Amino acid sequence: MVMLNCRVLKLEDLLELSRSHEADLTAPVETFSLRDTKIEIGDEPSLMGVVNLSPDSWYRESVSLNTKDAIFRGKLLAAQGAAIVDVGGESTLHEAERVDAVGQSARLLPVITSLSAAGVAVSAETYNPEVAKQSLEAGASIINLTGAGEAEAIYESVATHESAVIIC
């Protein structure tokens, strides 16, 4: 098993961040479009649905262990009002088994392709630049970046595909 070098933020860290960026926290976020999907940001919250293709995901209700179930869940979440459906192929838990790029892509790409073809705005949760690139090519319009190791390469792919990135 490969372990990632991660640091979990404590509440004190978040408090310090909020104090140092207080003005930014109150700045309005403008409506934006990703490919054919307009994301409305305003007084009402926008919802993100979650589909995890990893058996050891901490959010048990989100786990779909095969492509068919994952696609069904993603479409259901969109029908229930999710503005974005986030699809992950590897658990972010520290003790979870790491999934290599080939394994992540095998899990993610069929789901992303199908959901995107159905008009669902999809984000792909990964820290791997190759998986991010392939996910964008498959139809994801957002990369949910879960690590910072090779972030620069991911930013380049996101820019090339005129997509967005969520920075965790």
mmCIF file of C-alpha atoms in Angstrom:
data_model
loop_
_atom_site.group_PDB
_atom_site.id
_atom_site.type_symbol
_atom_site.label_atom_id
_atom_site.label_comp_id
_atom_site.label_asym_id
_atom_site.label_seq_id
_atom_site.Cartn_x
_atom_site.Cartn_y
_atom_site.Cartn_z
ATOM 1 C CA MET A 1 0.000 0.000 0.000
ATOM 2 C CA VAL A 2 1.259 3.480 -0.894
ATOM 3 C CA MET A 3 0.550 6.159 1.683
ATOM 4 C CA LEU A 4 0.173 9.776 0.711
ATOM 5 C CA ASN A 5 1.913 12.463 2.675
ATOM 6 C CA CYS A 6 -1.158 14.376 3.827
ATOM 7 C CA ARG A 7 -1.867 16.806 6.619
ATOM 8 C CA VAL A 8 -5.334 16.970 8.067
ATOM 9 C CA LEU A 9 -6.481 20.480 8.883
ATOM 10 C CA LYS A 10 -7.547 21.144 12.442
ATOM 11 C CA LEU A 11 -10.282 23.583 13.406
ATOM 12 C CA GLU A 12 -7.583 25.999 14.519
ATOM 13 C CA ASP A 13 -6.097 25.911 11.007
ATOM 14 C CA LEU A 14 -9.476 26.723 9.487
ATOM 15 C CA LEU A 15 -9.988 29.564 11.949
ATOM 16 C CA GLU A 16 -6.602 31.026 11.012
ATOM 17 C CA LEU A 17 -7.415 30.725 7.302
ATOM 18 C CA SER A 18 -10.794 32.395 7.776
ATOM 19 C CA ARG A 19 -9.233 35.277 9.703
ATOM 20 C CA SER A 20 -6.489 35.849 7.133
ATOM 21 C CA HIS A 21 -8.981 35.732 4.226
ATOM 22 C CA GLU A 22 -12.012 37.335 5.871
ATOM 23 C CA ALA A 23 -12.727 39.741 2.996
ATOM 24 C CA ASP A 24 -12.529 36.912 0.462
ATOM 25 C CA LEU A 25 -15.102 34.848 2.339
ATOM 26 C CA THR A 26 -17.776 37.496 1.818
ATOM 27 C CA ALA A 27 -16.994 38.151 -1.856
ATOM 28 C CA PRO A 28 -19.856 37.211 -4.192
ATOM 29 C CA VAL A 29 -19.356 34.283 -6.540
ATOM 30 C CA GLU A 30 -20.603 34.933 -10.040
ATOM 31 C CA THR A 31 -22.628 32.563 -12.210
ATOM 32 C CA PHE A 32 -20.401 30.597 -14.536
ATOM 33 C CA SER A 33 -20.685 28.032 -17.295
ATOM 34 C CA LEU A 34 -18.804 24.803 -17.791
ATOM 35 C CA ARG A 35 -19.101 23.503 -21.321
ATOM 36 C CA ASP A 36 -22.878 23.287 -21.795
ATOM 37 C CA THR A 37 -23.797 23.561 -18.113
ATOM 38 C CA LYS A 38 -24.538 26.829 -16.353
ATOM 39 C CA ILE A 39 -23.814 26.732 -12.624
ATOM 40 C CA GLU A 40 -26.006 29.187 -10.735
ATOM 41 C CA ILE A 41 -24.522 30.595 -7.550
ATOM 42 C CA GLY A 42 -26.727 32.853 -5.500
ATOM 43 C CA ASP A 43 -28.820 32.979 -2.358
ATOM 44 C CA GLU A 44 -29.859 29.348 -2.702
ATOM 45 C CA PRO A 45 -27.224 26.658 -2.209
ATOM 46 C CA SER A 46 -26.084 24.564 -5.147
ATOM 47 C CA LEU A 47 -25.912 20.866 -4.465
ATOM 48 C CA MET A 48 -23.158 18.438 -5.364
ATOM 49 C CA GLY A 49 -24.058 14.773 -5.522
ATOM 50 C CA VAL A 50 -21.391 12.164 -4.776
ATOM 51 C CA VAL A 51 -20.710 8.813 -6.420
ATOM 52 C CA ASN A 52 -17.799 6.853 -4.980
ATOM 53 C CA LEU A 53 -16.461 3.854 -6.846
ATOM 54 C CA SER A 54 -14.183 2.831 -3.991
ATOM 55 C CA PRO A 55 -15.379 0.159 -1.554
ATOM 56 C CA ASP A 56 -13.569 1.826 1.348
ATOM 57 C CA SER A 57 -15.097 5.273 0.963
ATOM 58 C CA TRP A 58 -16.125 6.810 4.281
ATOM 59 C CA TYR A 59 -19.451 8.078 2.890
ATOM 60 C CA ARG A 60 -21.119 4.667 2.641
ATOM 61 C CA GLU A 61 -24.341 5.927 1.035
ATOM 62 C CA SER A 62 -22.366 7.165 -1.967
ATOM 63 C CA VAL A 63 -20.624 3.879 -2.779
ATOM 64 C CA SER A 64 -21.460 2.199 -6.081
ATOM 65 C CA LEU A 65 -19.323 -0.846 -6.774
ATOM 66 C CA ASN A 66 -20.020 -1.199 -10.479
ATOM 67 C CA THR A 67 -20.443 1.063 -13.483
ATOM 68 C CA LYS A 68 -24.165 0.423 -13.961
ATOM 69 C CA ASP A 69 -25.010 1.328 -10.345
ATOM 70 C CA ALA A 70 -22.744 4.386 -10.455
ATOM 71 C CA ILE A 71 -24.400 5.713 -13.606
ATOM 72 C CA PHE A 72 -27.853 5.105 -12.136
ATOM 73 C CA ARG A 73 -26.888 6.922 -8.918
ATOM 74 C CA GLY A 74 -25.373 9.853 -10.826
ATOM 75 C CA LYS A 75 -28.472 10.306 -12.969
ATOM 76 C CA LEU A 76 -30.707 10.012 -9.912
ATOM 77 C CA LEU A 77 -28.700 12.657 -8.037
ATOM 78 C CA ALA A 78 -28.962 15.015 -11.015
ATOM 79 C CA ALA A 79 -32.721 14.389 -11.238
ATOM 80 C CA GLN A 80 -32.987 15.156 -7.523
ATOM 81 C CA GLY A 81 -31.348 18.562 -8.050
ATOM 82 C CA ALA A 82 -27.585 18.086 -7.897
ATOM 83 C CA ALA A 83 -25.965 20.810 -10.012
ATOM 84 C CA ILE A 84 -22.778 18.729 -10.183
ATOM 85 C CA VAL A 85 -22.145 15.017 -9.665
ATOM 86 C CA ASP A 86 -18.719 14.281 -8.222
ATOM 87 C CA VAL A 87 -17.297 10.881 -9.173
ATOM 88 C CA GLY A 88 -14.365 9.393 -7.253
ATOM 89 C CA GLY A 89 -12.366 6.248 -7.917
ATOM 90 C CA GLU A 90 -10.266 6.209 -4.760
ATOM 91 C CA SER A 91 -11.117 6.879 -1.124
ATOM 92 C CA THR A 92 -9.495 9.945 0.428
ATOM 93 C CA LEU A 93 -9.227 8.241 3.827
ATOM 94 C CA HIS A 94 -5.597 8.105 4.974
ATOM 95 C CA GLU A 95 -5.729 4.387 5.693
ATOM 96 C CA ALA A 96 -7.511 3.492 2.439
ATOM 97 C CA GLU A 97 -5.791 1.475 -0.244
ATOM 98 C CA ARG A 98 -4.299 3.655 -3.000
ATOM 99 C CA VAL A 99 -5.528 3.022 -6.533
ATOM 100 C CA ASP A 100 -3.078 3.609 -9.379
ATOM 101 C CA ALA A 101 -3.901 5.716 -12.443
ATOM 102 C CA VAL A 102 -4.958 2.716 -14.520
ATOM 103 C CA GLY A 103 -7.324 1.523 -11.789
ATOM 104 C CA GLN A 104 -8.806 4.975 -11.223
ATOM 105 C CA SER A 105 -9.362 5.501 -14.936
ATOM 106 C CA ALA A 106 -10.975 2.082 -15.325
ATOM 107 C CA ARG A 107 -13.448 2.996 -12.586
ATOM 108 C CA LEU A 108 -14.091 6.609 -13.552
ATOM 109 C CA LEU A 109 -14.091 6.935 -17.329
ATOM 110 C CA PRO A 110 -17.146 4.802 -18.226
ATOM 111 C CA VAL A 111 -19.207 6.596 -15.572
ATOM 112 C CA ILE A 112 -18.015 10.055 -16.612
ATOM 113 C CA THR A 113 -18.654 9.316 -20.290
ATOM 114 C CA SER A 114 -22.196 8.100 -19.657
ATOM 115 C CA LEU A 115 -23.195 10.857 -17.222
ATOM 116 C CA SER A 116 -21.722 13.579 -19.409
ATOM 117 C CA ALA A 117 -23.554 12.203 -22.460
ATOM 118 C CA ALA A 118 -26.769 12.401 -20.407
ATOM 119 C CA GLY A 119 -26.189 16.115 -19.776
ATOM 120 C CA VAL A 120 -24.962 15.779 -16.181
ATOM 121 C CA ALA A 121 -22.235 18.196 -15.049
ATOM 122 C CA VAL A 122 -19.510 15.857 -13.762
ATOM 123 C CA SER A 123 -16.521 16.485 -11.549
ATOM 124 C CA ALA A 124 -13.795 13.868 -11.281
ATOM 125 C CA GLU A 125 -12.121 13.489 -7.910
ATOM 126 C CA THR A 126 -8.411 12.758 -8.343
ATOM 127 C CA TYR A 127 -4.898 13.992 -7.658
ATOM 128 C CA ASN A 128 -3.353 12.146 -10.600
ATOM 129 C CA PRO A 129 -2.589 14.317 -13.676
ATOM 130 C CA GLU A 130 -3.157 11.511 -16.196
ATOM 131 C CA VAL A 131 -6.489 10.543 -14.624
ATOM 132 C CA ALA A 132 -7.508 14.217 -14.602
ATOM 133 C CA LYS A 133 -6.626 14.617 -18.283
ATOM 134 C CA GLN A 134 -8.477 11.447 -19.285
ATOM 135 C CA SER A 135 -11.487 12.453 -17.168
ATOM 136 C CA LEU A 136 -11.695 15.838 -18.886
ATOM 137 C CA GLU A 137 -11.416 14.148 -22.290
ATOM 138 C CA ALA A 138 -14.232 11.756 -21.254
ATOM 139 C CA GLY A 139 -16.547 14.666 -20.460
ATOM 140 C CA ALA A 140 -15.849 15.835 -16.910
ATOM 141 C CA SER A 141 -16.031 19.602 -16.660
ATOM 142 C CA ILE A 142 -14.474 19.899 -13.202
ATOM 143 C CA ILE A 143 -11.528 18.273 -11.466
ATOM 144 C CA ASN A 144 -11.986 17.896 -7.721
ATOM 145 C CA LEU A 145 -8.306 18.040 -6.789
ATOM 146 C CA THR A 146 -7.738 15.945 -3.668
ATOM 147 C CA GLY A 147 -3.983 16.472 -3.380
ATOM 148 C CA ALA A 148 -1.295 18.920 -4.413
ATOM 149 C CA GLY A 149 1.557 16.687 -5.576
ATOM 150 C CA GLU A 150 1.330 17.379 -9.310
ATOM 151 C CA ALA A 151 -1.249 20.146 -9.238
ATOM 152 C CA GLU A 152 0.494 22.247 -11.903
ATOM 153 C CA ALA A 153 -0.030 19.544 -14.555
ATOM 154 C CA ILE A 154 -3.682 19.280 -13.548
ATOM 155 C CA TYR A 155 -4.133 23.062 -13.771
ATOM 156 C CA GLU A 156 -2.703 22.933 -17.301
ATOM 157 C CA SER A 157 -5.159 20.196 -18.342
ATOM 158 C CA VAL A 158 -8.059 22.096 -16.796
ATOM 159 C CA ALA A 159 -7.052 25.267 -18.657
ATOM 160 C CA THR A 160 -6.609 23.386 -21.947
ATOM 161 C CA HIS A 161 -10.112 21.917 -21.620
ATOM 162 C CA GLU A 162 -11.621 25.238 -20.438
ATOM 163 C CA SER A 163 -12.876 23.496 -17.322
ATOM 164 C CA ALA A 164 -12.757 24.193 -13.597
ATOM 165 C CA VAL A 165 -10.926 22.881 -10.564
ATOM 166 C CA ILE A 166 -12.047 22.467 -6.970
ATOM 167 C CA ILE A 167 -9.090 22.896 -4.658
ATOM 168 C CA CYS A 168 -9.415 20.929 -1.441
#
